[in-house]
Coordinates of C-alpha atoms in Angstrom, one line a residue:
X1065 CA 0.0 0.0 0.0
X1066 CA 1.1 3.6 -1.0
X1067 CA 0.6 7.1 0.5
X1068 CA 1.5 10.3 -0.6
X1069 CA 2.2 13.1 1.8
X1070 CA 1.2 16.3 1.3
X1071 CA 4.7 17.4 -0.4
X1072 CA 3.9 15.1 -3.0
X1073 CA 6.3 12.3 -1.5
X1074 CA 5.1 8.2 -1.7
X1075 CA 5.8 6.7 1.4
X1076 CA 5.5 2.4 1.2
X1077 CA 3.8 0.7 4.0
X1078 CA 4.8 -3.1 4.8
X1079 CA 4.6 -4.8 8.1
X1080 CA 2.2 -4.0 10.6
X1081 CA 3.6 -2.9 13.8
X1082 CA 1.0 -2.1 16.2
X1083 CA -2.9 -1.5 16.6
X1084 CA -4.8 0.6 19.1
X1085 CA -8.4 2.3 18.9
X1086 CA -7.4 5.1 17.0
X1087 CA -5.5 3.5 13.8
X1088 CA -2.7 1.2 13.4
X1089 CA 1.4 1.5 12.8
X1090 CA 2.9 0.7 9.7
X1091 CA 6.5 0.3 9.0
X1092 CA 7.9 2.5 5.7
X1093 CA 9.5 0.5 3.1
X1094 CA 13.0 1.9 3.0
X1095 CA 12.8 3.9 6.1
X1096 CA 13.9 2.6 9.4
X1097 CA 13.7 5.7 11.5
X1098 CA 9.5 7.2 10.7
X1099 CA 5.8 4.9 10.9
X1100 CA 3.0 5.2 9.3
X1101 CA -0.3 6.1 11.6
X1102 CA -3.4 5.0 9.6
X1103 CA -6.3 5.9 11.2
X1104 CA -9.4 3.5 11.3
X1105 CA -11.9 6.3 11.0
X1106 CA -10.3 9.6 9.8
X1107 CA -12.2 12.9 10.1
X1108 CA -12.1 15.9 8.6
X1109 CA -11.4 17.0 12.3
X1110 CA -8.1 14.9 12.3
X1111 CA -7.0 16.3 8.9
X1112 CA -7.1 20.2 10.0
X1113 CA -5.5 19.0 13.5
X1114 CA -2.7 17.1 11.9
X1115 CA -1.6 19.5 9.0
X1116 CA -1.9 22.3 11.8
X1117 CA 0.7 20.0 13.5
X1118 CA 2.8 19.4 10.8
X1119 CA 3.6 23.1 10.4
X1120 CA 4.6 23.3 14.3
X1121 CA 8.5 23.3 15.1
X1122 CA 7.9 20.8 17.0
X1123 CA 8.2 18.2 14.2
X1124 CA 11.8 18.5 14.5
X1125 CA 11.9 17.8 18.2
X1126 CA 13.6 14.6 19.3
X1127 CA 11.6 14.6 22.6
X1128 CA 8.3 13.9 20.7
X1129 CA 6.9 11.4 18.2
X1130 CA 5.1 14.7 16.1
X1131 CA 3.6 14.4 13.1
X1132 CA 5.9 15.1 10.2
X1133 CA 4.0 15.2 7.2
X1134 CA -0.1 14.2 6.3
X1135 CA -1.0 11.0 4.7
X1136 CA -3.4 11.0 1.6
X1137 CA -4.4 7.8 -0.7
X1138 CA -4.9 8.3 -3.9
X1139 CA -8.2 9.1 -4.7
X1140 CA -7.0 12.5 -2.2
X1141 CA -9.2 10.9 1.0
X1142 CA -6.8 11.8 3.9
X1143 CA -5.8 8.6 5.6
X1144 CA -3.3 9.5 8.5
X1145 CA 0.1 10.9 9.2
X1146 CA 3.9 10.3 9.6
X1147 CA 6.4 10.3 12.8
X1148 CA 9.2 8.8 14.4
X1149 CA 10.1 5.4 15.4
X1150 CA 11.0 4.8 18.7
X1151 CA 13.3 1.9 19.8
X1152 CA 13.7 0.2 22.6
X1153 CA 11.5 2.2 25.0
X1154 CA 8.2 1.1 27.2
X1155 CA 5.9 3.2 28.9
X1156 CA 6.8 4.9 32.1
X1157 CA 4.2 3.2 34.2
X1158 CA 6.7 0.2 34.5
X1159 CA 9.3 1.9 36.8
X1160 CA 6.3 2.7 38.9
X1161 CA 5.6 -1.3 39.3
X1162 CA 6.6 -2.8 43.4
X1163 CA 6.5 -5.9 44.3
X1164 CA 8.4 -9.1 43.3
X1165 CA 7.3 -8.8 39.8
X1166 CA 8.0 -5.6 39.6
X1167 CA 10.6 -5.5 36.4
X1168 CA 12.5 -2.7 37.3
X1169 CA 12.4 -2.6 40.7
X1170 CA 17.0 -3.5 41.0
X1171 CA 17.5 0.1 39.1
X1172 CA 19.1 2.9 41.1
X1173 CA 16.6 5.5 42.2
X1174 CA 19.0 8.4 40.9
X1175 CA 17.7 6.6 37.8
X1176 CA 14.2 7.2 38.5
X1177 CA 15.6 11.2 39.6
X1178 CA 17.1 11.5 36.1
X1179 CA 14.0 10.2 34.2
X1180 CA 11.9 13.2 36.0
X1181 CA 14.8 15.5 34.5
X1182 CA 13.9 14.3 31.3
X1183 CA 10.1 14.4 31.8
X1184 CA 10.1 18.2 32.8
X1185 CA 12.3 18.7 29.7
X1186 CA 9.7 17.5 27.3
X1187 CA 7.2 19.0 28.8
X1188 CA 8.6 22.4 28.7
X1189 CA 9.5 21.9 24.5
X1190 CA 5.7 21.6 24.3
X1191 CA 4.8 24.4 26.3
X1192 CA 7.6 26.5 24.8
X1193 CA 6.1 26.0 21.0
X1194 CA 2.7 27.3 22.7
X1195 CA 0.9 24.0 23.0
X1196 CA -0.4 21.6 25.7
X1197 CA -0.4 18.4 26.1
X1198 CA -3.9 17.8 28.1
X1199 CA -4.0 14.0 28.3
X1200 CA -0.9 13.8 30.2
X1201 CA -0.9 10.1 31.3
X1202 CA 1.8 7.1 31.5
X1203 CA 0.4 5.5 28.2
X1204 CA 1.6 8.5 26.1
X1205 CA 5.6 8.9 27.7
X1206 CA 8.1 6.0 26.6
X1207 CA 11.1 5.6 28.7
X1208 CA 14.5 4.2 27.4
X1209 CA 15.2 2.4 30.8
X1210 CA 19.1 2.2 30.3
X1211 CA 19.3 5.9 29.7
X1212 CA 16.6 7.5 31.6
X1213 CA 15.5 9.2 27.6
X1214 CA 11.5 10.2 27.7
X1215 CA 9.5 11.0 24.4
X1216 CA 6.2 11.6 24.2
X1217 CA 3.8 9.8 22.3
X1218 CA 0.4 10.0 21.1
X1219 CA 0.6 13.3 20.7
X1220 CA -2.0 13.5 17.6
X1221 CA -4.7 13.5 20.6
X1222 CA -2.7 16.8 22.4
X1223 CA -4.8 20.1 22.8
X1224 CA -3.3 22.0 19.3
X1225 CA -3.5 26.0 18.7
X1226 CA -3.2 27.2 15.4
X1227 CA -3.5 30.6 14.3
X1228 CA -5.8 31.5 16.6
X1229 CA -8.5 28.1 16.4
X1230 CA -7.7 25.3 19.4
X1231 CA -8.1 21.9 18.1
X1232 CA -9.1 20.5 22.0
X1233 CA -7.8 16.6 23.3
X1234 CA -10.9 14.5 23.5
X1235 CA -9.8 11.9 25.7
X1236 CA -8.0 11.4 29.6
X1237 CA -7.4 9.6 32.5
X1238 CA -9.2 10.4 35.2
X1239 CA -6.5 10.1 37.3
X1240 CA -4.3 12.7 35.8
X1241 CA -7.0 14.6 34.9
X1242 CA -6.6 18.5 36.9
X1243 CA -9.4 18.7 39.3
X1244 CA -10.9 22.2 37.7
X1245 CA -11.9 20.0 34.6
X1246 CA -12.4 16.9 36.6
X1247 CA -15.0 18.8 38.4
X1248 CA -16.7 20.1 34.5
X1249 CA -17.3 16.6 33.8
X1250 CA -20.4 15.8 35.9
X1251 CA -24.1 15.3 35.3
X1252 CA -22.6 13.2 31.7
X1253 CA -20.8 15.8 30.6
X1254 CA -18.0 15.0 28.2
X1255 CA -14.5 16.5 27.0
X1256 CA -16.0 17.1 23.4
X1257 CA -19.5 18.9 25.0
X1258 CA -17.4 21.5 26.8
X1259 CA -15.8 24.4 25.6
X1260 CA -12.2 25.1 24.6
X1261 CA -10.0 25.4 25.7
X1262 CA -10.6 23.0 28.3
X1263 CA -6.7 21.8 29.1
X1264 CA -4.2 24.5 30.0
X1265 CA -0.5 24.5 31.0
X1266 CA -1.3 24.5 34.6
X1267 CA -3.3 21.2 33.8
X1268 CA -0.7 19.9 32.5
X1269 CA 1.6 20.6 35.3
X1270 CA -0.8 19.0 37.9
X1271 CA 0.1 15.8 35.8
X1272 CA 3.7 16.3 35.8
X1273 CA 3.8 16.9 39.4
X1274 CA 1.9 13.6 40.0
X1275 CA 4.6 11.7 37.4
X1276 CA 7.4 13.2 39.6
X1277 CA 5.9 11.7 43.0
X1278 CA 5.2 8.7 41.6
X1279 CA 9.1 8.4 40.6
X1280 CA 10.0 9.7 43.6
X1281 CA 7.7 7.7 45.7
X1282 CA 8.0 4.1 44.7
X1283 CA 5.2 4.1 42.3
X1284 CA 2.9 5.6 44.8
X1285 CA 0.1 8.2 43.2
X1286 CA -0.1 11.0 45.2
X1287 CA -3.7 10.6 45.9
X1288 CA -4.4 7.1 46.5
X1289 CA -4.6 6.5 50.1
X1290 CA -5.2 3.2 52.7
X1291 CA -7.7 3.1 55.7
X1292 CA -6.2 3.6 58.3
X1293 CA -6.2 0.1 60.9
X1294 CA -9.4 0.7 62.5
X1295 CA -11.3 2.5 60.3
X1296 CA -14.6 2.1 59.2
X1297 CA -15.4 3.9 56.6
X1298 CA -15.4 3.4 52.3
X1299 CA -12.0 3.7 51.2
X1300 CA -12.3 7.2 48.4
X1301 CA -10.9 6.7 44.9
X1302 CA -8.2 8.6 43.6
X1303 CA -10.6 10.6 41.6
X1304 CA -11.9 10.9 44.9
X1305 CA -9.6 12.4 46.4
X1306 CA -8.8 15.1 43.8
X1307 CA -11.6 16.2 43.5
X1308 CA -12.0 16.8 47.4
X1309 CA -8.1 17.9 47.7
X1310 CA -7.0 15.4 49.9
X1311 CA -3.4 14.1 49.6
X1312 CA -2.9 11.3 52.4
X1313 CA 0.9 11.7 52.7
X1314 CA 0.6 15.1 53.3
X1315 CA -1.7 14.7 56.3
X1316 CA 0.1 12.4 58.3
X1317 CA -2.8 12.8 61.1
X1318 CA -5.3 12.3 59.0
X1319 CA -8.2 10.6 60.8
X1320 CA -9.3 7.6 58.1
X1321 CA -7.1 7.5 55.4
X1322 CA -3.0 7.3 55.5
X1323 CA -0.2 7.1 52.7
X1324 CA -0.1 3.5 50.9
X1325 CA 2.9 1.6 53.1
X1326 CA 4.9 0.6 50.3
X1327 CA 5.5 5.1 49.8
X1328 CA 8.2 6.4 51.3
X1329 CA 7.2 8.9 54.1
X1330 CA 6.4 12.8 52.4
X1331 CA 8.7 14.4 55.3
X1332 CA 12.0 12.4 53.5
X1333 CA 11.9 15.1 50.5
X1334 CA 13.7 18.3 51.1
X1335 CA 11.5 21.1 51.8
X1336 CA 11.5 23.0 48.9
X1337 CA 9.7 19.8 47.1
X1338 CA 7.6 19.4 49.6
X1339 CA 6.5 23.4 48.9
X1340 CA 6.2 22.1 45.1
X1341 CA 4.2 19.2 45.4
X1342 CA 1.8 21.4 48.0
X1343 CA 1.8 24.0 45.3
X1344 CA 0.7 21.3 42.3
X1345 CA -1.8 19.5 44.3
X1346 CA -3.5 22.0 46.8
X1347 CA -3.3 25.4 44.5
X1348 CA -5.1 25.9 41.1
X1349 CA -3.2 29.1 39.8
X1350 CA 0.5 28.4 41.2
X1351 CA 1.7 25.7 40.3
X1352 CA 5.1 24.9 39.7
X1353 CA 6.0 25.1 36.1
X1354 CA 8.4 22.3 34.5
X1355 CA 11.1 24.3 34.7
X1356 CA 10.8 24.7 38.9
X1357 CA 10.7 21.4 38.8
X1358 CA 13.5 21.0 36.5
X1359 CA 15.7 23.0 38.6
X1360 CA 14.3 21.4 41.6
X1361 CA 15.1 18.0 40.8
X1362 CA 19.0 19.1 39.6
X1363 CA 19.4 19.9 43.4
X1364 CA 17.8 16.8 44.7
X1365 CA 20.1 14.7 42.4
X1366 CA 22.8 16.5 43.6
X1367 CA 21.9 15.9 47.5
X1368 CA 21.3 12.1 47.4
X1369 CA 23.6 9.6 49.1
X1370 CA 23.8 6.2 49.1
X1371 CA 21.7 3.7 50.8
X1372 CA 24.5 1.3 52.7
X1373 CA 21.9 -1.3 53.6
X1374 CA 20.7 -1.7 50.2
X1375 CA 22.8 0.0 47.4
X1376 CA 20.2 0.2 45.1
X1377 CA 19.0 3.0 47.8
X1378 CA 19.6 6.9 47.1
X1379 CA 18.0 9.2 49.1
X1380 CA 18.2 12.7 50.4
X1381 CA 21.4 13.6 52.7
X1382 CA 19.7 15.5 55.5
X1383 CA 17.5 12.2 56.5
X1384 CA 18.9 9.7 58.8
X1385 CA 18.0 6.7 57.8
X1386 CA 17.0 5.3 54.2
X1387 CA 13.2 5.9 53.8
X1388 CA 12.9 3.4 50.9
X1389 CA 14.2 0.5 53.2
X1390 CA 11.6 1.5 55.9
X1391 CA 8.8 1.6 53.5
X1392 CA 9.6 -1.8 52.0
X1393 CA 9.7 -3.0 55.8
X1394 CA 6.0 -1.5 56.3
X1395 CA 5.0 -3.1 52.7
X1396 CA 6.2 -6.7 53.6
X1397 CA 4.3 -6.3 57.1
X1398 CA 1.2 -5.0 55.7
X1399 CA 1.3 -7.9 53.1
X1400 CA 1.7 -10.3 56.0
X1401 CA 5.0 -11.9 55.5
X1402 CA 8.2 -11.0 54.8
X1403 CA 9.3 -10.4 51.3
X1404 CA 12.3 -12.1 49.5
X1405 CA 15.1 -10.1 48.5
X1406 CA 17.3 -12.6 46.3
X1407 CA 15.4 -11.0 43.2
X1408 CA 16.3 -7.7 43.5
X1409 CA 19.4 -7.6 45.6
X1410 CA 21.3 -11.1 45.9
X1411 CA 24.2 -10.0 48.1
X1412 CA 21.9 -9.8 50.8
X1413 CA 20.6 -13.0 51.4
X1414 CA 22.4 -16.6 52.4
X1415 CA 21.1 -19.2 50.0
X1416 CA 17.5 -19.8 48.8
X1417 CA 16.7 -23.2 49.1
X1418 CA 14.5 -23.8 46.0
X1419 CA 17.2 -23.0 43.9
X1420 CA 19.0 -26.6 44.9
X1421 CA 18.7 -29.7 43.2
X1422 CA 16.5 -32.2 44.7
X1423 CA 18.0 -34.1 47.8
X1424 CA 18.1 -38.6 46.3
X1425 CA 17.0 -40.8 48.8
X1426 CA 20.1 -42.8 48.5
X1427 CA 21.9 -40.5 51.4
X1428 CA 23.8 -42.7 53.6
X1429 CA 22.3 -42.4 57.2
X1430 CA 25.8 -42.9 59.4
X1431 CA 28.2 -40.6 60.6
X1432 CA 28.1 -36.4 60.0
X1433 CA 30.7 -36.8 57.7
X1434 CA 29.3 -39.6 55.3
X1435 CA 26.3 -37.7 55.5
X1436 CA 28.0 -33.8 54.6
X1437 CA 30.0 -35.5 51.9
X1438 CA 27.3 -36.8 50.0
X1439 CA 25.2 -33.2 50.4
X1440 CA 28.4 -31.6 49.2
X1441 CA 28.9 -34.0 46.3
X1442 CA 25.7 -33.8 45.0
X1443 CA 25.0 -30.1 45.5
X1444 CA 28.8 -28.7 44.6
X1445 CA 29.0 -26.1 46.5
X1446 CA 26.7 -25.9 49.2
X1447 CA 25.7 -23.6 51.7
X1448 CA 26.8 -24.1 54.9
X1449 CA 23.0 -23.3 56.5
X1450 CA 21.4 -25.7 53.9
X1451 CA 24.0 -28.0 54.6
X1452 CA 23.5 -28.2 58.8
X1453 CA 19.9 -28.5 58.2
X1454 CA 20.0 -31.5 55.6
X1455 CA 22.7 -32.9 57.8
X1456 CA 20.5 -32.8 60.4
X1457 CA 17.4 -34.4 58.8
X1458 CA 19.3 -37.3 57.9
X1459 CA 21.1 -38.2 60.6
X1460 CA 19.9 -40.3 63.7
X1461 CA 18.3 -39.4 67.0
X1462 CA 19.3 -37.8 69.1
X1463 CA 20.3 -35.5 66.5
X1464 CA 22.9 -33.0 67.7
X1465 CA 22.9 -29.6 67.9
X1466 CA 23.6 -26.8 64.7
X1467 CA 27.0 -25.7 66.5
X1468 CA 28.2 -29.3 66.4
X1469 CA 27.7 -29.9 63.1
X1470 CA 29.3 -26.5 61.9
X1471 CA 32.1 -27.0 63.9
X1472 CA 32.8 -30.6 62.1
X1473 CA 32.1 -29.6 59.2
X1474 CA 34.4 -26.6 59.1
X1475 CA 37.2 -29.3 60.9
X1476 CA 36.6 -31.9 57.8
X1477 CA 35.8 -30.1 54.9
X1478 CA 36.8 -27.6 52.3
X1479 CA 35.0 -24.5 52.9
X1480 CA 35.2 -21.2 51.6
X1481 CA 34.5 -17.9 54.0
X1482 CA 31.7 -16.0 52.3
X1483 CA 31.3 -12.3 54.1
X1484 CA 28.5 -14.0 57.1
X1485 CA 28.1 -16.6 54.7
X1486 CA 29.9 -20.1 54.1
X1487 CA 30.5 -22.5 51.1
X1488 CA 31.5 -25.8 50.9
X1489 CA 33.5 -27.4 48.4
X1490 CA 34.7 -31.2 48.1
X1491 CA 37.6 -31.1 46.6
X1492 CA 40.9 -29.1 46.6
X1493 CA 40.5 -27.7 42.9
X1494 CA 36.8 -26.7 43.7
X1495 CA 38.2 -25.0 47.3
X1496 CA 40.7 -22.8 44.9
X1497 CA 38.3 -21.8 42.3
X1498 CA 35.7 -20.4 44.6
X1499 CA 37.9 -18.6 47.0
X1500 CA 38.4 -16.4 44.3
X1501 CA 35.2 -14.5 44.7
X1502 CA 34.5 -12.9 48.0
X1503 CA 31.8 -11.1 49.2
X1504 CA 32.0 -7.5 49.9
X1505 CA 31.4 -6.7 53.6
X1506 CA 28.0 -5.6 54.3
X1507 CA 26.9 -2.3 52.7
X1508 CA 29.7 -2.3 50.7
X1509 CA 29.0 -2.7 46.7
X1510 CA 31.5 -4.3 44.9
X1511 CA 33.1 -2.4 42.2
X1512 CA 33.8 -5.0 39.9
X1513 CA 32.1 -8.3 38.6
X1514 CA 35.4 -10.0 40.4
X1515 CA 34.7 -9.2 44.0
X1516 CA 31.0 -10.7 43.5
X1517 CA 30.9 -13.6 45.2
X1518 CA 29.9 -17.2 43.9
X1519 CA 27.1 -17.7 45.7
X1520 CA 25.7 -14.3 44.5
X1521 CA 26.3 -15.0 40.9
X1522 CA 24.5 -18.5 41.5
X1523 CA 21.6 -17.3 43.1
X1524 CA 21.0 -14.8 40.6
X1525 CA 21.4 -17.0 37.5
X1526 CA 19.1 -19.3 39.1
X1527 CA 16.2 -16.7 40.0
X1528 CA 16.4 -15.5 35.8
X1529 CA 15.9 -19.0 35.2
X1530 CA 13.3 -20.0 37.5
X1531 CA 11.5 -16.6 36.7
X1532 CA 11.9 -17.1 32.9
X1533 CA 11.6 -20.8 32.6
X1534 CA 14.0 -20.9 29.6
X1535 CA 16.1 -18.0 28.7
X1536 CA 19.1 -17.8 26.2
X1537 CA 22.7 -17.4 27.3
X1538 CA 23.1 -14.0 26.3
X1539 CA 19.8 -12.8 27.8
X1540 CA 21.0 -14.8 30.5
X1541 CA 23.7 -12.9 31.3
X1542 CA 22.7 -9.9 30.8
X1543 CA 19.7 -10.0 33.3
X1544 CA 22.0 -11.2 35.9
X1545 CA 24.5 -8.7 35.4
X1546 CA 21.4 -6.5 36.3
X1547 CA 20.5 -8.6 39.5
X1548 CA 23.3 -7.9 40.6
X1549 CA 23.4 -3.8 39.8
X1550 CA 25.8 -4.4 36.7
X1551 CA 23.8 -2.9 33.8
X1552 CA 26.6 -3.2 31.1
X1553 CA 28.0 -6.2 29.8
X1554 CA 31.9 -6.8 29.7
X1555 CA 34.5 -9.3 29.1
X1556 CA 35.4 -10.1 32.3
X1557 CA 31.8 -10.5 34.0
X1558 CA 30.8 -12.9 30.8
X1559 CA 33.5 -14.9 31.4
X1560 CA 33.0 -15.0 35.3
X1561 CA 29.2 -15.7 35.0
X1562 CA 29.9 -18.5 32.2
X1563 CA 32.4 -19.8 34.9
X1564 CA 29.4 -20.2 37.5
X1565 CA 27.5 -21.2 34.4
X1566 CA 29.3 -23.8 33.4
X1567 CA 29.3 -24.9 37.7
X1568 CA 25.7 -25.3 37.7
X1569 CA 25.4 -27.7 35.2
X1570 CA 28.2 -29.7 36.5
X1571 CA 26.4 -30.0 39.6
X1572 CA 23.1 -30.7 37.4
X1573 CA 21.4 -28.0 38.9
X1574 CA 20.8 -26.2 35.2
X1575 CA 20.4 -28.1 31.3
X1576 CA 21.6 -26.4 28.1
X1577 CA 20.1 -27.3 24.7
X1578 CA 21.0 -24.8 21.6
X1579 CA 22.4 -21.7 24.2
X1580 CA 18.8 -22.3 26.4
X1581 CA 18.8 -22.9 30.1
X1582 CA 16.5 -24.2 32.0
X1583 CA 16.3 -25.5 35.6
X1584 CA 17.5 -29.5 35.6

């Protein structure tokens, strides 16, 4: 299928890329960098917005995927429109994700502070070039997640001026919708029944304001709230609640409804974010622009400091203690149990059971040492927790106590001191080539693949694989070099992972067939 933009220029459509409501994305024969939008139903509405669009500088921005030229078939019926293609990118709503799905939940929060930076910089190219973007939700902002890059999509639904006639957004989500509209839409009122212009920059920086909490809050919106133990009472929506004004984290004495626990508390920020965020979500006519923010959010970068516990951690220099560790704390207990942290940070934990083979049945039931040396055999290496309590299991009553055992076992066998932890080996080779690695001392990070220590590198390869099921080699590595906070790949750690790699399925913990690996 051919199309001819309005300079006269055939563009070739071949694969189909994409479908939403609105239209579908082709790709452009001969043109790796632009897509075709076809729309499904075009208007004569659509056709005046997007030519108006196409004369805006902002077709040249590299923050936004802007219409670039009009589509027309050829009988002259205008069919849709041209813009970049963007690679690589997902929307922004899945750095907000917690839990132990959560996909990016092992990236640095300066991360999360740098993405911000780049949000309030699109934002303000839009409002510079005198337009706004009015449905200003996650859906429409792709992230680059390695380099914190935004742009803006969707932006054929923005709220256009053009020489003096406003071509107003039809659509939004209610909640990043700006309460003074919000509060228009009642009694089945719609965006396309009321009068333009409807969105306005300040609307538009209610949203951004919510986007920036959210970042900065572990995915927290800042008006979605929890009852408060006790309560009795219907818990509000977040529509709700903007509508009525209330923000629960910044009324820590509020009577029914408090902060989700998985936020970090609103008294961690620096004051003058907390005066921003007050100003976005409590004031109609001042609030902070993209560019307060911007500058805002340079200073707050600048003031973070590591997290020692955890060092995925960054938070603001003039609190104590790191608020993100206390509010996964109040998450876990609110959830009931405690949450598992080999997923996101495996330096911190000892061993995880399920990630070892399963125990034969053929274990000798004698002495402590025919019993260990069959554990370590089968397992190579082992951990020595795992290994007192199947020690114990197997042997006879009355079964002695944990410090016997460890205090044989460390007189009788190879072992290999691991930070608090400790790995056993059977054999003098295996003893050399895992004292190699060591662990760094506790909320330390180590600098280099080299000073990560085996049982790290093993229980992260194992959580990809029992998470993924199958998963290629270089995938493989590369999402356990993230585990373990190393986001780039390099010689050294692909030779150290393929090392432990090539460990696992000598101990027949792991299977390979054509570069796949899956749990044995």
């Amino acid at each position: 299928m051919y199309l001819i933009g309005t300079s006269g220029h055939r563009y070739g459509l071949s694969d189909h890329i994409a479908g939403g409501g609105e239209g579908d994305l082709y790709a452009i024969m001969g043109d790796k960098y632009h897509v075709a939008k076809v729309y499904k139903s075009p208007t004569k509405f659509r056709e005046e917005k997007v030519r108006a669009m196409v004369l805006s500088p902002l077709r040249d921005s590299k923050l936004l995927a802007w219409p670039k030229d009009a589509l027309y078939d050829s009988g002259g019926n205008f069919r849709g429109f041209v813009m970049d293609r963007i690679y690589g990118g997902e929307s922004i709503s899945a750095i907000y994700e917690i839990g132990s799905k959560a996909k990016y939940s092992n990236t640095p929060w300066t991360h999360r502070v740098v993405i911000a930076i780049n949000l309030c910089c699109a934002l303000n190219a839009v409002h510079d070039a005198g337009q706004v973007i009015g449905d200003f939700n996650p859906k429409n902002m792709f992230v680059n997640m390695r380099s914190g890059h935004v742009k803006l999509v969707d932006t054929d639904s923005y709220h256009i001026n053009s020489n003096g006639k406003v071509y107003g957004c039809m659509v939004s989500m209610p909640n990043y919708l700006a309460p003074e509209i919000a509060k228009r839409l009642t009694k089945g009122r719609t965006l396309e029944s009321l009068k333009v212009p409807t969105f306005t920059e300040s609307s538009d920086d209610f949203s951004l304001a919510i986007h920036i909490y959210q970042l900065l809050m572990n995915g927290a919106h800042p008006f979605q709230g929890a009852l408060r133990p006790g309560s009795d009472v219907n818990l509000p929506t977040i529509r709700d609640n903007i509508l009525s004004g209330t923000v629960p984290s910044m009324d820590p004495d509020g009577k029914h409804i408090v902060a989700p626990s998985y936020a970090p508390r609103f008294s961690s920020l620096p004051d003058g974010m907390k005066l921003l965020f007050s100003r976005a979500f409590l004031t109609k006519d001042n609030r902070p622009s993209s560019k307060e923010w911007h500058s805002a959010l340079i200073d707050y970068r600048n003031s973070l400091k590591q997290c020692r516990r955890n060092p995925v951690h960054y938070y603001h220099e003039g609190v104590h203690s790191c608020p993100l560790c206390l509010a996964e704390s109040n998450y876990s207990k609110a959830l009931g149990r405690m949450m598992s942290s080999s997923r996101h940070n495996p330096r911190m934990t000892s061993y995880c059971s399920a990630f070892y083979t399963d125990i034969p049945d053929d274990i000798p039931n004698g002495s402590i040492q025919s019993v260990a040396e069959s554990l370590i055999q089968d397992q190579s290496p082992i951990d020595e927790s795992y290994l007192i309590d199947l020690c114990r299991r197997y042997l006879s009553d009355p079964k002695p106590g944990k410090a016997v055992v460890r205090k044989i076992l460390r007189e009788d066998f190879f072992h290999v001191e691991d930070g608090p932890f400790v790995t056993y080996a059977l054999t003098p080779s295996d003893y050399d080539r895992f004292r190699q690695y060591r662990r760094m001392p506790d909320g330390k990070r180590a600098k280099s693949i080299s000073q990560v220590s085996y049982l790290d590198m093993r229980n992260a390869l194992l959580s990809v694989i029992k998470d993924r099921g199958a998963v290629h080699l270089s995938d493989l590595i590369l999402e356990t070099e993230r585990r373990l906070g190393y986001r780039y790949g390099s010689p050294r750690s692909s030779h150290r992972l393929g090392k432990a790699i090539a460990t696992l399925i000598t101990a027949k913990q792991i299977v390979e067939s054509n570069d796949y690996y899956r749990l044995a």
